[in-house]
């Protein structure tokens, strides 16, 4: 499975200091588990959370779920030691907060020098400055472990002094530009969290919006959000069926060498073939996960 076909429909945060939540995570239907050392952890719990995150990664037992440690920033009293500990633990990825520009990516890359090669660098996109450096932050992926972005809409709202309305109007430009910049550099990109634990109707709506925007998945703060989110980001039966029809049409001998076809009354070009192949690859990866 290529990294870009890997299902990352749901990424559940939890404070690494919450042993019960971390234990529960081993059985939850989340594609990604994010052990947080940053905003979900009070200053007096930072060291205990770091130790717990390292112990959890080393103990394993998360099955097919990707396991990610979110560290504190290098500009905090905990950041450097968090990154050192995370590098030694060797999770699937280390997620770093409040990256502003490419120089920040390179600083985090340097701090992860001792990490095993499989440990990727993921960065939060959640500062006003980052909004104006998206392309160069993405470009840093060419020479670093950077492979994914995670939107931090709470921090963006705080910095912009914007309201988090149901339609997320204040954030639409940055959400859209971040997806475009991520795709321009071959990065995965996950949407921000939905803060209202109980309003599942609103969750369904923002998940649909994120799918429309092209996000790979969404970060979450509560297990109650997993089912809706996984469903929203899974290709539907209709989409899978249509993709298979497009793939079959281009594979037919009579269509060899053709760039555009009429398929069931619609135009299909080779770019649609690429989309169809990716959608089928993702759906097969999800099916394999469900079966395993
Ligand atoms: C938000 C919470 C503090 C709510 O906690 P609580 O009210 O105690 O939850 P429940 O009683 O409903 O919990 C029911 C059971 O589910 C387990 N649980 C709850 N949340 C999680 C979780 N995130 N992962 C795993 N398991 C979880 C409870 O343990 C209960 O289990 P049981 O007793 O066996 O029934 C809490 O949900 C929470 O801490 N959520 C995560 C908060 C977090 O990590 N925040 C940081 C990331 S968000 C962010 O910073 C985004 C970004 O940076 C930005 O800027 O936007
Ligand atoms: Mg944040």
PDB file of N, CA, C and O in Angstrom, residues 128-173:
ATOM      1  N   UNK A 128      -1.359  31.768  12.163  1.00  0.00           N
ATOM      2  CA  UNK A 128      -1.645  32.757  11.117  1.00  0.00           C
ATOM      3  C   UNK A 128      -0.446  32.848  10.167  1.00  0.00           C
ATOM      4  O   UNK A 128      -0.615  32.978   8.953  1.00  0.00           O
ATOM      5  N   UNK A 129       0.765  32.767  10.721  1.00  0.00           N
ATOM      6  CA  UNK A 129       1.948  32.859   9.852  1.00  0.00           C
ATOM      7  C   UNK A 129       1.992  31.711   8.860  1.00  0.00           C
ATOM      8  O   UNK A 129       2.348  31.888   7.694  1.00  0.00           O
ATOM      9  N   UNK A 130       1.666  30.525   9.323  1.00  0.00           N
ATOM     10  CA  UNK A 130       1.717  29.349   8.430  1.00  0.00           C
ATOM     11  C   UNK A 130       0.806  29.541   7.217  1.00  0.00           C
ATOM     12  O   UNK A 130       1.118  29.059   6.122  1.00  0.00           O
ATOM     13  N   UNK A 131      -0.285  30.270   7.424  1.00  0.00           N
ATOM     14  CA  UNK A 131      -1.219  30.481   6.313  1.00  0.00           C
ATOM     15  C   UNK A 131      -0.520  31.117   5.121  1.00  0.00           C
ATOM     16  O   UNK A 131      -0.900  30.909   3.974  1.00  0.00           O
ATOM     17  N   UNK A 132       0.531  31.881   5.395  1.00  0.00           N
ATOM     18  CA  UNK A 132       1.235  32.583   4.315  1.00  0.00           C
ATOM     19  C   UNK A 132       2.535  31.886   3.906  1.00  0.00           C
ATOM     20  O   UNK A 132       3.304  32.426   3.105  1.00  0.00           O
ATOM     21  N   UNK A 133       2.775  30.693   4.456  1.00  0.00           N
ATOM     22  CA  UNK A 133       3.991  29.936   4.098  1.00  0.00           C
ATOM     23  C   UNK A 133       3.666  28.493   3.726  1.00  0.00           C
ATOM     24  O   UNK A 133       4.533  27.620   3.838  1.00  0.00           O
ATOM     25  N   UNK A 134       2.428  28.255   3.331  1.00  0.00           N
ATOM     26  CA  UNK A 134       2.031  26.855   3.099  1.00  0.00           C
ATOM     27  C   UNK A 134       2.903  26.184   2.041  1.00  0.00           C
ATOM     28  O   UNK A 134       3.340  25.039   2.216  1.00  0.00           O
ATOM     29  N   UNK A 135       3.153  26.888   0.958  1.00  0.00           N
ATOM     30  CA  UNK A 135       3.897  26.246  -0.136  1.00  0.00           C
ATOM     31  C   UNK A 135       5.314  25.885   0.310  1.00  0.00           C
ATOM     32  O   UNK A 135       5.794  24.779   0.091  1.00  0.00           O
ATOM     33  N   UNK A 136       5.983  26.815   0.980  1.00  0.00           N
ATOM     34  CA  UNK A 136       7.369  26.536   1.391  1.00  0.00           C
ATOM     35  C   UNK A 136       7.427  25.489   2.523  1.00  0.00           C
ATOM     36  O   UNK A 136       8.369  24.695   2.581  1.00  0.00           O
ATOM     37  N   UNK A 137       6.422  25.453   3.368  1.00  0.00           N
ATOM     38  CA  UNK A 137       6.410  24.404   4.405  1.00  0.00           C
ATOM     39  C   UNK A 137       6.316  23.042   3.713  1.00  0.00           C
ATOM     40  O   UNK A 137       7.045  22.102   4.038  1.00  0.00           O
ATOM     41  N   UNK A 138       5.439  22.956   2.728  1.00  0.00           N
ATOM     42  CA  UNK A 138       5.283  21.700   1.990  1.00  0.00           C
ATOM     43  C   UNK A 138       6.545  21.318   1.231  1.00  0.00           C
ATOM     44  O   UNK A 138       6.928  20.150   1.161  1.00  0.00           O
ATOM     45  N   UNK A 139       7.207  22.325   0.687  1.00  0.00           N
ATOM     46  CA  UNK A 139       8.429  22.080  -0.090  1.00  0.00           C
ATOM     47  C   UNK A 139       9.518  21.431   0.774  1.00  0.00           C
ATOM     48  O   UNK A 139      10.374  20.692   0.264  1.00  0.00           O
ATOM     49  N   UNK A 140       9.468  21.699   2.064  1.00  0.00           N
ATOM     50  CA  UNK A 140      10.471  21.112   2.965  1.00  0.00           C
ATOM     51  C   UNK A 140      10.374  19.585   2.978  1.00  0.00           C
ATOM     52  O   UNK A 140      11.312  18.896   3.407  1.00  0.00           O
ATOM     53  N   UNK A 141       9.262  19.045   2.484  1.00  0.00           N
ATOM     54  CA  UNK A 141       9.119  17.577   2.435  1.00  0.00           C
ATOM     55  C   UNK A 141      10.168  16.940   1.523  1.00  0.00           C
ATOM     56  O   UNK A 141      10.485  15.767   1.660  1.00  0.00           O
ATOM     57  N   UNK A 142      10.688  17.743   0.583  1.00  0.00           N
ATOM     58  CA  UNK A 142      11.671  17.164  -0.352  1.00  0.00           C
ATOM     59  C   UNK A 142      12.944  16.728   0.348  1.00  0.00           C
ATOM     60  O   UNK A 142      13.644  15.823  -0.112  1.00  0.00           O
ATOM     61  N   UNK A 143      13.288  17.369   1.453  1.00  0.00           N
ATOM     62  CA  UNK A 143      14.564  17.069   2.115  1.00  0.00           C
ATOM     63  C   UNK A 143      14.385  16.652   3.575  1.00  0.00           C
ATOM     64  O   UNK A 143      15.349  16.615   4.331  1.00  0.00           O
ATOM     65  N   UNK A 144      13.152  16.368   3.967  1.00  0.00           N
ATOM     66  CA  UNK A 144      12.919  15.979   5.367  1.00  0.00           C
ATOM     67  C   UNK A 144      11.967  14.768   5.428  1.00  0.00           C
ATOM     68  O   UNK A 144      11.536  14.271   4.401  1.00  0.00           O
ATOM     69  N   UNK A 145      11.627  14.365   6.661  1.00  0.00           N
ATOM     70  CA  UNK A 145      10.676  13.256   6.867  1.00  0.00           C
ATOM     71  C   UNK A 145       9.224  13.703   6.752  1.00  0.00           C
ATOM     72  O   UNK A 145       8.315  12.907   6.997  1.00  0.00           O
ATOM     73  N   UNK A 146       9.012  14.988   6.473  1.00  0.00           N
ATOM     74  CA  UNK A 146       7.643  15.510   6.465  1.00  0.00           C
ATOM     75  C   UNK A 146       6.748  14.723   5.506  1.00  0.00           C
ATOM     76  O   UNK A 146       7.080  14.566   4.333  1.00  0.00           O
ATOM     77  N   UNK A 147       5.609  14.219   6.014  1.00  0.00           N
ATOM     78  CA  UNK A 147       4.717  13.470   5.123  1.00  0.00           C
ATOM     79  C   UNK A 147       3.238  13.810   5.315  1.00  0.00           C
ATOM     80  O   UNK A 147       2.415  13.332   4.543  1.00  0.00           O
ATOM     81  N   UNK A 148       2.900  14.585   6.341  1.00  0.00           N
ATOM     82  CA  UNK A 148       1.468  14.899   6.529  1.00  0.00           C
ATOM     83  C   UNK A 148       1.296  16.205   7.304  1.00  0.00           C
ATOM     84  O   UNK A 148       2.166  16.596   8.098  1.00  0.00           O
ATOM     85  N   UNK A 149       0.143  16.823   7.055  1.00  0.00           N
ATOM     86  CA  UNK A 149      -0.268  18.021   7.796  1.00  0.00           C
ATOM     87  C   UNK A 149      -1.570  17.731   8.528  1.00  0.00           C
ATOM     88  O   UNK A 149      -2.412  16.958   8.058  1.00  0.00           O
ATOM     89  N   UNK A 150      -1.707  18.390   9.672  1.00  0.00           N
ATOM     90  CA  UNK A 150      -2.948  18.296  10.455  1.00  0.00           C
ATOM     91  C   UNK A 150      -3.416  19.722  10.751  1.00  0.00           C
ATOM     92  O   UNK A 150      -2.648  20.527  11.300  1.00  0.00           O
ATOM     93  N   UNK A 151      -4.651  20.042  10.377  1.00  0.00           N
ATOM     94  CA  UNK A 151      -5.168  21.385  10.635  1.00  0.00           C
ATOM     95  C   UNK A 151      -5.477  21.543  12.130  1.00  0.00           C
ATOM     96  O   UNK A 151      -6.025  20.632  12.764  1.00  0.00           O
ATOM     97  N   UNK A 152      -5.124  22.700  12.662  1.00  0.00           N
ATOM     98  CA  UNK A 152      -5.453  23.016  14.060  1.00  0.00           C
ATOM     99  C   UNK A 152      -6.365  24.229  14.070  1.00  0.00           C
ATOM    100  O   UNK A 152      -5.912  25.370  14.203  1.00  0.00           O
ATOM    101  N   UNK A 153      -7.646  23.960  13.931  1.00  0.00           N
ATOM    102  CA  UNK A 153      -8.592  25.068  13.759  1.00  0.00           C
ATOM    103  C   UNK A 153      -8.818  25.822  15.077  1.00  0.00           C
ATOM    104  O   UNK A 153      -9.093  27.022  15.072  1.00  0.00           O
ATOM    105  N   UNK A 154      -8.644  25.134  16.205  1.00  0.00           N
ATOM    106  CA  UNK A 154      -8.802  25.852  17.479  1.00  0.00           C
ATOM    107  C   UNK A 154      -7.723  26.928  17.635  1.00  0.00           C
ATOM    108  O   UNK A 154      -8.001  28.057  18.037  1.00  0.00           O
ATOM    109  N   UNK A 155      -6.484  26.570  17.330  1.00  0.00           N
ATOM    110  CA  UNK A 155      -5.425  27.573  17.444  1.00  0.00           C
ATOM    111  C   UNK A 155      -5.569  28.660  16.397  1.00  0.00           C
ATOM    112  O   UNK A 155      -5.314  29.836  16.685  1.00  0.00           O
ATOM    113  N   UNK A 156      -5.994  28.272  15.190  1.00  0.00           N
ATOM    114  CA  UNK A 156      -6.224  29.290  14.157  1.00  0.00           C
ATOM    115  C   UNK A 156      -7.293  30.276  14.617  1.00  0.00           C
ATOM    116  O   UNK A 156      -7.138  31.492  14.468  1.00  0.00           O
ATOM    117  N   UNK A 157      -8.372  29.747  15.190  1.00  0.00           N
ATOM    118  CA  UNK A 157      -9.461  30.614  15.665  1.00  0.00           C
ATOM    119  C   UNK A 157      -8.947  31.569  16.737  1.00  0.00           C
ATOM    120  O   UNK A 157      -9.286  32.759  16.755  1.00  0.00           O
ATOM    121  N   UNK A 158      -8.108  31.029  17.605  1.00  0.00           N
ATOM    122  CA  UNK A 158      -7.552  31.862  18.683  1.00  0.00           C
ATOM    123  C   UNK A 158      -6.692  32.980  18.088  1.00  0.00           C
ATOM    124  O   UNK A 158      -6.848  34.150  18.437  1.00  0.00           O
ATOM    125  N   UNK A 159      -5.786  32.616  17.169  1.00  0.00           N
ATOM    126  CA  UNK A 159      -4.883  33.623  16.598  1.00  0.00           C
ATOM    127  C   UNK A 159      -5.619  34.643  15.739  1.00  0.00           C
ATOM    128  O   UNK A 159      -5.306  35.823  15.748  1.00  0.00           O
ATOM    129  N   UNK A 160      -6.583  34.155  14.976  1.00  0.00           N
ATOM    130  CA  UNK A 160      -7.302  35.061  14.060  1.00  0.00           C
ATOM    131  C   UNK A 160      -8.393  35.849  14.788  1.00  0.00           C
ATOM    132  O   UNK A 160      -8.947  36.785  14.252  1.00  0.00           O
ATOM    133  N   UNK A 161      -8.708  35.395  16.014  1.00  0.00           N
ATOM    134  CA  UNK A 161      -9.875  35.919  16.760  1.00  0.00           C
ATOM    135  C   UNK A 161     -11.147  35.697  15.947  1.00  0.00           C
ATOM    136  O   UNK A 161     -12.044  36.547  15.888  1.00  0.00           O
ATOM    137  N   UNK A 162     -11.184  34.563  15.302  1.00  0.00           N
ATOM    138  CA  UNK A 162     -12.324  34.223  14.445  1.00  0.00           C
ATOM    139  C   UNK A 162     -13.306  33.349  15.224  1.00  0.00           C
ATOM    140  O   UNK A 162     -12.921  32.653  16.155  1.00  0.00           O
ATOM    141  N   UNK A 163     -14.562  33.381  14.794  1.00  0.00           N
ATOM    142  CA  UNK A 163     -15.571  32.515  15.409  1.00  0.00           C
ATOM    143  C   UNK A 163     -15.625  31.188  14.667  1.00  0.00           C
ATOM    144  O   UNK A 163     -15.545  31.157  13.432  1.00  0.00           O
ATOM    145  N   UNK A 164     -15.832  30.116  15.425  1.00  0.00           N
ATOM    146  CA  UNK A 164     -15.996  28.800  14.802  1.00  0.00           C
ATOM    147  C   UNK A 164     -17.485  28.584  14.539  1.00  0.00           C
ATOM    148  O   UNK A 164     -18.198  28.037  15.372  1.00  0.00           O
ATOM    149  N   UNK A 165     -17.942  29.042  13.390  1.00  0.00           N
ATOM    150  CA  UNK A 165     -19.355  28.934  13.017  1.00  0.00           C
ATOM    151  C   UNK A 165     -19.623  27.546  12.423  1.00  0.00           C
ATOM    152  O   UNK A 165     -18.684  26.855  12.010  1.00  0.00           O
ATOM    153  N   UNK A 166     -20.902  27.132  12.350  1.00  0.00           N
ATOM    154  CA  UNK A 166     -21.194  25.785  11.815  1.00  0.00           C
ATOM    155  C   UNK A 166     -20.618  25.563  10.411  1.00  0.00           C
ATOM    156  O   UNK A 166     -20.149  24.478  10.089  1.00  0.00           O
ATOM    157  N   UNK A 167     -20.625  26.599   9.570  1.00  0.00           N
ATOM    158  CA  UNK A 167     -20.102  26.442   8.203  1.00  0.00           C
ATOM    159  C   UNK A 167     -18.609  26.687   8.098  1.00  0.00           C
ATOM    160  O   UNK A 167     -18.038  26.576   7.016  1.00  0.00           O
ATOM    161  N   UNK A 168     -17.976  27.085   9.177  1.00  0.00           N
ATOM    162  CA  UNK A 168     -16.529  27.340   9.272  1.00  0.00           C
ATOM    163  C   UNK A 168     -16.053  28.376   8.240  1.00  0.00           C
ATOM    164  O   UNK A 168     -14.941  28.294   7.709  1.00  0.00           O
ATOM    165  N   UNK A 169     -16.921  29.384   7.976  1.00  0.00           N
ATOM    166  CA  UNK A 169     -16.636  30.340   6.901  1.00  0.00           C
ATOM    167  C   UNK A 169     -15.267  31.014   7.049  1.00  0.00           C
ATOM    168  O   UNK A 169     -14.551  31.200   6.063  1.00  0.00           O
ATOM    169  N   UNK A 170     -14.879  31.378   8.275  1.00  0.00           N
ATOM    170  CA  UNK A 170     -13.628  32.121   8.461  1.00  0.00           C
ATOM    171  C   UNK A 170     -12.404  31.307   8.032  1.00  0.00           C
ATOM    172  O   UNK A 170     -11.355  31.883   7.725  1.00  0.00           O
ATOM    173  N   UNK A 171     -12.564  29.988   8.003  1.00  0.00           N
ATOM    174  CA  UNK A 171     -11.396  29.125   7.770  1.00  0.00           C
ATOM    175  C   UNK A 171     -11.362  28.507   6.374  1.00  0.00           C
ATOM    176  O   UNK A 171     -10.424  27.800   6.029  1.00  0.00           O
ATOM    177  N   UNK A 172     -12.413  28.765   5.593  1.00  0.00           N
ATOM    178  CA  UNK A 172     -12.483  28.092   4.288  1.00  0.00           C
ATOM    179  C   UNK A 172     -11.282  28.398   3.398  1.00  0.00           C
ATOM    180  O   UNK A 172     -10.722  27.479   2.784  1.00  0.00           O
ATOM    181  N   UNK A 173     -10.813  29.646   3.328  1.00  0.00           N
ATOM    182  CA  UNK A 173      -9.649  29.884   2.462  1.00  0.00           C
ATOM    183  C   UNK A 173      -8.418  29.076   2.891  1.00  0.00           C
ATOM    184  O   UNK A 173      -7.768  28.447   2.057  1.00  0.00           O
TER     185      UNK A 173
END
